[in-house]
PDB file of C-alpha atoms and ligand atoms in Angstrom:
ATOM      1  CA  VAL A 786      93.039 184.425  72.801  1.00  0.00           C
ATOM      2  CA  MET A 787      96.292 185.740  74.055  1.00  0.00           C
ATOM      3  CA  GLN A 788      98.379 183.230  76.123  1.00  0.00           C
ATOM      4  CA  GLN A 789      98.887 184.798  79.296  1.00  0.00           C
ATOM      5  CA  GLN A 790     102.621 184.869  80.546  1.00  0.00           C
ATOM      6  CA  ASN A 791     104.000 184.449  84.106  1.00  0.00           C
ATOM      7  CA  GLN A 792     101.158 182.479  84.648  1.00  0.00           C
ATOM      8  CA  GLU A 793     100.727 180.305  87.588  1.00  0.00           C
ATOM      9  CA  ARG A 794      99.521 176.569  87.385  1.00  0.00           C
ATOM     10  CA  LEU A 795      98.574 174.110  89.544  1.00  0.00           C
ATOM     11  CA  LEU A 796      99.194 170.379  88.278  1.00  0.00           C
ATOM     12  CA  LYS A 797      97.941 167.656  90.319  1.00  0.00           C
ATOM     13  CA  VAL A 798     100.312 164.576  90.136  1.00  0.00           C
ATOM     14  CA  LEU A 799      99.447 160.931  91.553  1.00  0.00           C
ATOM     15  CA  VAL A 800     102.095 158.870  92.829  1.00  0.00           C
ATOM     16  CA  ILE A 801     100.754 155.065  92.702  1.00  0.00           C
ATOM     17  CA  GLY A 802     102.140 151.727  93.230  1.00  0.00           C
ATOM     18  CA  ASP A 803     101.966 148.849  95.871  1.00  0.00           C
ATOM     19  CA  LEU A 804     102.552 149.330  99.503  1.00  0.00           C
ATOM     20  CA  GLY A 805     106.824 149.627 100.177  1.00  0.00           C
ATOM     21  CA  VAL A 806     107.804 150.537  96.795  1.00  0.00           C
ATOM     22  CA  GLY A 807     109.005 154.034  97.999  1.00  0.00           C
ATOM     23  CA  LYS A 808     106.185 156.392  96.763  1.00  0.00           C
ATOM     24  CA  THR A 809     106.474 158.479 100.046  1.00  0.00           C
ATOM     25  CA  SER A 810     110.318 158.381  99.977  1.00  0.00           C
ATOM     26  CA  VAL A 811     110.231 159.690  96.206  1.00  0.00           C
ATOM     27  CA  ILE A 812     107.845 162.317  97.223  1.00  0.00           C
ATOM     28  CA  LYS A 813     110.114 163.270 100.319  1.00  0.00           C
ATOM     29  CA  ARG A 814     113.059 163.243  98.157  1.00  0.00           C
ATOM     30  CA  TYR A 815     111.815 165.363  95.501  1.00  0.00           C
ATOM     31  CA  VAL A 816     110.230 168.040  97.700  1.00  0.00           C
ATOM     32  CA  HIS A 817     112.108 168.028 100.807  1.00  0.00           C
ATOM     33  CA  GLU A 818     115.457 166.863  99.810  1.00  0.00           C
ATOM     34  CA  VAL A 819     115.593 164.080 102.605  1.00  0.00           C
ATOM     35  CA  PHE A 820     115.278 160.399 102.680  1.00  0.00           C
ATOM     36  CA  SER A 821     114.451 158.108 105.728  1.00  0.00           C
ATOM     37  CA  GLN A 822     114.170 154.675 106.572  1.00  0.00           C
ATOM     38  CA  HIS A 823     111.142 155.147 108.187  1.00  0.00           C
ATOM     39  CA  TYR A 824     108.333 156.878 106.982  1.00  0.00           C
ATOM     40  CA  ARG A 825     105.118 156.201 109.261  1.00  0.00           C
ATOM     41  CA  ALA A 826     102.336 155.263 106.740  1.00  0.00           C
ATOM     42  CA  THR A 827      99.669 157.632 107.654  1.00  0.00           C
ATOM     43  CA  ILE A 828      96.114 156.417 106.773  1.00  0.00           C
ATOM     44  CA  GLY A 829      94.608 158.502 103.868  1.00  0.00           C
ATOM     45  CA  VAL A 830      95.527 160.719 101.183  1.00  0.00           C
ATOM     46  CA  ASP A 831      98.470 163.235 101.679  1.00  0.00           C
ATOM     47  CA  PHE A 832     100.046 165.613  99.331  1.00  0.00           C
ATOM     48  CA  ALA A 833     103.174 167.767  99.068  1.00  0.00           C
ATOM     49  CA  LEU A 834     103.698 170.753  97.207  1.00  0.00           C
ATOM     50  CA  LYS A 835     106.663 171.638  94.992  1.00  0.00           C
ATOM     51  CA  VAL A 836     106.991 174.840  93.125  1.00  0.00           C
ATOM     52  CA  LEU A 837     108.891 175.070  89.970  1.00  0.00           C
ATOM     53  CA  ASN A 838     109.945 178.016  87.949  1.00  0.00           C
ATOM     54  CA  TRP A 839     109.369 177.011  84.625  1.00  0.00           C
ATOM     55  CA  GLU A 840     110.117 178.255  81.090  1.00  0.00           C
ATOM     56  CA  HIS A 841     109.079 181.929  79.914  1.00  0.00           C
ATOM     57  CA  GLY A 842     108.618 182.999  83.516  1.00  0.00           C
ATOM     58  CA  SER A 843     105.866 180.531  84.308  1.00  0.00           C
ATOM     59  CA  VAL A 844     105.498 179.035  87.734  1.00  0.00           C
ATOM     60  CA  LEU A 845     104.137 175.497  88.175  1.00  0.00           C
ATOM     61  CA  ARG A 846     102.804 174.340  91.637  1.00  0.00           C
ATOM     62  CA  LEU A 847     103.196 170.702  91.502  1.00  0.00           C
ATOM     63  CA  GLN A 848     101.013 168.923  93.813  1.00  0.00           C
ATOM     64  CA  LEU A 849     102.200 165.207  94.579  1.00  0.00           C
ATOM     65  CA  TRP A 850      99.347 162.992  96.032  1.00  0.00           C
ATOM     66  CA  ASP A 851     100.627 160.353  97.962  1.00  0.00           C
ATOM     67  CA  ILE A 852      98.309 157.288  99.378  1.00  0.00           C
ATOM     68  CA  ALA A 853      98.896 155.330 102.411  1.00  0.00           C
ATOM     69  CA  GLY A 854      96.824 152.248 103.552  1.00  0.00           C
ATOM     70  CA  GLN A 855      94.717 152.069 100.400  1.00  0.00           C
ATOM     71  CA  GLU A 856      97.560 150.618  98.395  1.00  0.00           C
ATOM     72  CA  ARG A 857      96.506 146.872  99.398  1.00  0.00           C
ATOM     73  CA  TYR A 858      93.370 147.210  97.402  1.00  0.00           C
ATOM     74  CA  GLY A 859      95.197 147.771  94.256  1.00  0.00           C
ATOM     75  CA  ASN A 860      92.843 150.654  93.316  1.00  0.00           C
ATOM     76  CA  MET A 861      91.674 154.162  94.319  1.00  0.00           C
ATOM     77  CA  THR A 862      88.312 155.892  94.086  1.00  0.00           C
ATOM     78  CA  ARG A 863      87.445 158.168  91.376  1.00  0.00           C
ATOM     79  CA  VAL A 864      87.479 160.979  93.497  1.00  0.00           C
ATOM     80  CA  TYR A 865      91.253 160.529  94.236  1.00  0.00           C
ATOM     81  CA  TYR A 866      91.895 160.722  90.362  1.00  0.00           C
ATOM     82  CA  ARG A 867      89.699 163.627  89.588  1.00  0.00           C
ATOM     83  CA  GLU A 868      91.438 166.409  87.676  1.00  0.00           C
ATOM     84  CA  ALA A 869      94.765 164.716  87.755  1.00  0.00           C
ATOM     85  CA  VAL A 870      96.903 165.628  85.101  1.00  0.00           C
ATOM     86  CA  GLY A 871      99.899 163.110  85.489  1.00  0.00           C
ATOM     87  CA  ALA A 872     100.968 160.109  87.424  1.00  0.00           C
ATOM     88  CA  LEU A 873     104.014 158.463  88.687  1.00  0.00           C
ATOM     89  CA  VAL A 874     103.651 154.725  88.697  1.00  0.00           C
ATOM     90  CA  VAL A 875     106.205 153.307  91.054  1.00  0.00           C
ATOM     91  CA  PHE A 876     107.222 149.624  91.840  1.00  0.00           C
ATOM     92  CA  ASP A 877     110.239 148.183  93.759  1.00  0.00           C
ATOM     93  CA  MET A 878     112.970 146.676  91.318  1.00  0.00           C
ATOM     94  CA  THR A 879     113.835 143.854  93.947  1.00  0.00           C
ATOM     95  CA  ARG A 880     110.223 142.655  94.169  1.00  0.00           C
ATOM     96  CA  LEU A 881     108.768 141.226  91.396  1.00  0.00           C
ATOM     97  CA  SER A 882     104.992 141.318  92.653  1.00  0.00           C
ATOM     98  CA  THR A 883     105.115 145.103  92.715  1.00  0.00           C
ATOM     99  CA  PHE A 884     106.041 145.030  89.251  1.00  0.00           C
ATOM    100  CA  GLN A 885     103.313 142.656  88.160  1.00  0.00           C
ATOM    101  CA  ALA A 886     100.996 145.250  89.995  1.00  0.00           C
ATOM    102  CA  VAL A 887     102.125 148.165  87.621  1.00  0.00           C
ATOM    103  CA  LEU A 888      99.569 147.206  85.112  1.00  0.00           C
ATOM    104  CA  LYS A 889      96.800 146.925  87.667  1.00  0.00           C
ATOM    105  CA  TRP A 890      97.516 150.571  88.703  1.00  0.00           C
ATOM    106  CA  LYS A 891      98.005 151.795  85.152  1.00  0.00           C
ATOM    107  CA  GLY A 892      94.659 150.349  84.450  1.00  0.00           C
ATOM    108  CA  ASP A 893      93.310 151.976  87.297  1.00  0.00           C
ATOM    109  CA  LEU A 894      94.550 155.348  86.508  1.00  0.00           C
ATOM    110  CA  ASP A 895      93.213 154.985  82.839  1.00  0.00           C
ATOM    111  CA  SER A 896      89.465 153.674  83.835  1.00  0.00           C
ATOM    112  CA  LYS A 897      89.244 156.210  86.210  1.00  0.00           C
ATOM    113  CA  VAL A 898      90.447 159.811  84.635  1.00  0.00           C
ATOM    114  CA  THR A 899      91.210 161.106  81.294  1.00  0.00           C
ATOM    115  CA  LEU A 900      92.704 164.631  80.112  1.00  0.00           C
ATOM    116  CA  LYS A 901      89.823 167.150  79.156  1.00  0.00           C
ATOM    117  CA  ASN A 902      90.790 166.357  75.600  1.00  0.00           C
ATOM    118  CA  GLY A 903      89.747 162.605  76.369  1.00  0.00           C
ATOM    119  CA  LYS A 904      93.586 161.263  75.998  1.00  0.00           C
ATOM    120  CA  SER A 905      94.949 159.312  78.908  1.00  0.00           C
ATOM    121  CA  VAL A 906      96.761 160.825  81.465  1.00  0.00           C
ATOM    122  CA  PRO A 907     100.295 160.967  81.084  1.00  0.00           C
ATOM    123  CA  ALA A 908     102.450 158.342  83.352  1.00  0.00           C
ATOM    124  CA  VAL A 909     106.050 157.757  83.884  1.00  0.00           C
ATOM    125  CA  LEU A 910     107.170 154.299  85.190  1.00  0.00           C
ATOM    126  CA  LEU A 911     109.805 154.466  88.193  1.00  0.00           C
ATOM    127  CA  ALA A 912     111.651 151.246  88.887  1.00  0.00           C
ATOM    128  CA  ASN A 913     112.752 152.450  92.468  1.00  0.00           C
ATOM    129  CA  LYS A 914     115.405 151.237  94.803  1.00  0.00           C
ATOM    130  CA  CYS A 915     117.983 150.838  91.894  1.00  0.00           C
ATOM    131  CA  ASP A 916     120.563 151.341  94.654  1.00  0.00           C
ATOM    132  CA  GLN A 917     119.819 147.557  95.811  1.00  0.00           C
ATOM    133  CA  SER A 918     119.635 146.253  92.146  1.00  0.00           C
ATOM    134  CA  ARG A 919     123.237 144.754  92.605  1.00  0.00           C
ATOM    135  CA  ASN A 920     122.219 142.277  95.192  1.00  0.00           C
ATOM    136  CA  GLY A 921     118.228 142.060  94.895  1.00  0.00           C
ATOM    137  CA  LEU A 922     117.455 142.677  91.162  1.00  0.00           C
ATOM    138  CA  CYS A 923     114.624 140.753  90.144  1.00  0.00           C
ATOM    139  CA  PRO A 924     116.142 138.462  87.172  1.00  0.00           C
ATOM    140  CA  LYS A 925     112.533 138.226  85.808  1.00  0.00           C
ATOM    141  CA  LEU A 926     111.955 141.841  85.044  1.00  0.00           C
ATOM    142  CA  PRO A 927     111.296 142.399  81.297  1.00  0.00           C
ATOM    143  CA  LYS A 928     112.955 144.815  79.307  1.00  0.00           C
ATOM    144  CA  LEU A 929     111.322 147.931  80.497  1.00  0.00           C
ATOM    145  CA  GLU A 930     112.070 149.984  77.362  1.00  0.00           C
ATOM    146  CA  ASN A 931     109.620 147.636  75.297  1.00  0.00           C
ATOM    147  CA  PHE A 932     107.326 147.158  78.344  1.00  0.00           C
ATOM    148  CA  SER A 933     106.875 150.809  79.100  1.00  0.00           C
ATOM    149  CA  ARG A 934     106.207 151.634  75.548  1.00  0.00           C
ATOM    150  CA  GLN A 935     103.879 148.986  74.778  1.00  0.00           C
ATOM    151  CA  TYR A 936     101.806 149.736  77.799  1.00  0.00           C
ATOM    152  CA  GLY A 937     101.525 153.598  77.105  1.00  0.00           C
ATOM    153  CA  PHE A 938     104.010 155.167  79.409  1.00  0.00           C
ATOM    154  CA  VAL A 939     105.444 158.202  78.389  1.00  0.00           C
ATOM    155  CA  ASP A 940     108.898 156.925  79.682  1.00  0.00           C
ATOM    156  CA  TRP A 941     110.732 154.829  82.333  1.00  0.00           C
ATOM    157  CA  PHE A 942     113.388 155.377  84.726  1.00  0.00           C
ATOM    158  CA  GLU A 943     115.684 153.474  87.239  1.00  0.00           C
ATOM    159  CA  THR A 944     115.523 155.710  90.353  1.00  0.00           C
ATOM    160  CA  SER A 945     116.716 155.718  93.724  1.00  0.00           C
ATOM    161  CA  ALA A 946     115.075 158.027  96.395  1.00  0.00           C
ATOM    162  CA  LYS A 947     117.870 156.726  98.781  1.00  0.00           C
ATOM    163  CA  ASP A 948     120.816 157.932  96.729  1.00  0.00           C
ATOM    164  CA  ASN A 949     118.793 160.714  94.853  1.00  0.00           C
ATOM    165  CA  THR A 950     119.202 158.923  91.244  1.00  0.00           C
ATOM    166  CA  ASN A 951     116.861 160.212  88.661  1.00  0.00           C
ATOM    167  CA  ILE A 952     114.254 161.466  90.812  1.00  0.00           C
ATOM    168  CA  ASP A 953     114.335 164.838  89.229  1.00  0.00           C
ATOM    169  CA  ALA A 954     114.813 163.505  85.743  1.00  0.00           C
ATOM    170  CA  ALA A 955     111.695 161.333  86.092  1.00  0.00           C
ATOM    171  CA  ILE A 956     109.547 164.198  87.529  1.00  0.00           C
ATOM    172  CA  THR A 957     110.806 166.494  84.944  1.00  0.00           C
ATOM    173  CA  CYS A 958     110.032 163.999  82.221  1.00  0.00           C
ATOM    174  CA  LEU A 959     106.501 163.885  83.531  1.00  0.00           C
ATOM    175  CA  VAL A 960     106.033 167.662  83.712  1.00  0.00           C
ATOM    176  CA  LYS A 961     107.193 168.114  80.345  1.00  0.00           C
ATOM    177  CA  SER A 962     104.897 165.456  79.051  1.00  0.00           C
ATOM    178  CA  ILE A 963     101.728 166.977  80.958  1.00  0.00           C
ATOM    179  CA  LEU A 964     102.352 170.549  79.469  1.00  0.00           C
ATOM    180  CA  SER A 965     102.712 168.854  75.682  1.00  0.00           C
ATOM    181  CA  ALA A 966      99.262 166.992  76.442  1.00  0.00           C
ATOM    182  CA  GLU A 967      97.175 169.493  76.578  1.00  0.00           C
TER     183      GLU A 967
HETATM  184  P1  GDP B2471     105.463 153.618 100.225  1.00  0.00           P
HETATM  185  O1  GDP B2471     104.943 152.670 100.975  1.00  0.00           O
HETATM  186  O2  GDP B2471     105.353 153.342  98.651  1.00  0.00           O
HETATM  187  O3  GDP B2471     105.318 155.172 100.437  1.00  0.00           O
HETATM  188  O4  GDP B2471     106.901 153.286 100.508  1.00  0.00           O
HETATM  189  P2  GDP B2471     108.304 154.043 101.163  1.00  0.00           P
HETATM  190  O5  GDP B2471     108.564 155.363 101.281  1.00  0.00           O
HETATM  191  O6  GDP B2471     107.466 154.224 102.890  1.00  0.00           O
HETATM  192  O7  GDP B2471     109.200 153.160 101.665  1.00  0.00           O
HETATM  193  C1  GDP B2471     109.170 151.866 101.874  1.00  0.00           C
HETATM  194  C2  GDP B2471     110.373 151.555 102.444  1.00  0.00           C
HETATM  195  O8  GDP B2471     111.577 151.183 101.415  1.00  0.00           O
HETATM  196  C3  GDP B2471     111.293 152.401 103.461  1.00  0.00           C
HETATM  197  O9  GDP B2471     112.077 151.619 104.494  1.00  0.00           O
HETATM  198  C4  GDP B2471     112.183 153.222 102.770  1.00  0.00           C
HETATM  199  O10 GDP B2471     113.176 153.773 103.489  1.00  0.00           O
HETATM  200  C5  GDP B2471     112.642 152.280 101.741  1.00  0.00           C
HETATM  201  N1  GDP B2471     113.134 152.849 100.344  1.00  0.00           N
HETATM  202  C6  GDP B2471     112.236 153.773  99.767  1.00  0.00           C
HETATM  203  N2  GDP B2471     112.911 154.196  98.375  1.00  0.00           N
HETATM  204  C7  GDP B2471     114.366 153.587  98.600  1.00  0.00           C
HETATM  205  C8  GDP B2471     115.261 153.387  97.531  1.00  0.00           C
HETATM  206  O11 GDP B2471     115.221 154.306  96.527  1.00  0.00           O
HETATM  207  N3  GDP B2471     116.213 152.455  98.140  1.00  0.00           N
HETATM  208  C9  GDP B2471     116.250 151.827  99.215  1.00  0.00           C
HETATM  209  N4  GDP B2471     117.314 151.282  99.216  1.00  0.00           N
HETATM  210  N5  GDP B2471     115.296 151.870 100.031  1.00  0.00           N
HETATM  211  C10 GDP B2471     114.329 152.573  99.731  1.00  0.00           C
HETATM  212 MG1   MG B2472     103.724 155.680 101.846  1.00  0.00          MG
END
């Protein structure tokens, strides 16, 4: 079968992690290029679309799924995860508890969705709010390099939605990994 060029593809990407880590901020920064101190926590699931002109004339429609209100339970329903092809797992570098929740989120993801070929969905780890790490860096954070490899993340990035640090890099890394995972 000939590979169709100039194709358009929809990629469902989940953004998960504890309340207040900056999930909504990361999405708004990436899609709308803005940052605010106050995003209202709309209850339910919301998503934003970013259209990427990718290699070889292909177009990727990246659908970023945000969650609000359900974070406190530390898990989501299978319906939410259905047909996802990638995930950003976000924690707040200044709050250890949100880092400790990372494995819970990764476990929830892996237990509820896999790719069509049976492999786990590519996930990138975001250590967000790195702009604050000088005052508030959590001293107990392990080496993320080892941690992310050990627990099956594609890669990890220190990010700031506020200063626009590494948001693009992290999502581009995820997209590349999504495309090579199939
Ligand atoms: P969510 O609950 O995971 O969606 O988190 P929000 O995106 O609502 O962010 C929670 C709070 O953290 C808000 O006051 C944001 O302005 C703030 N915040 C988010 N990202 C950053 C960041 O990179 N740096 C700093 N300093 N604050 C951030
Ligand atoms: Mg939010």
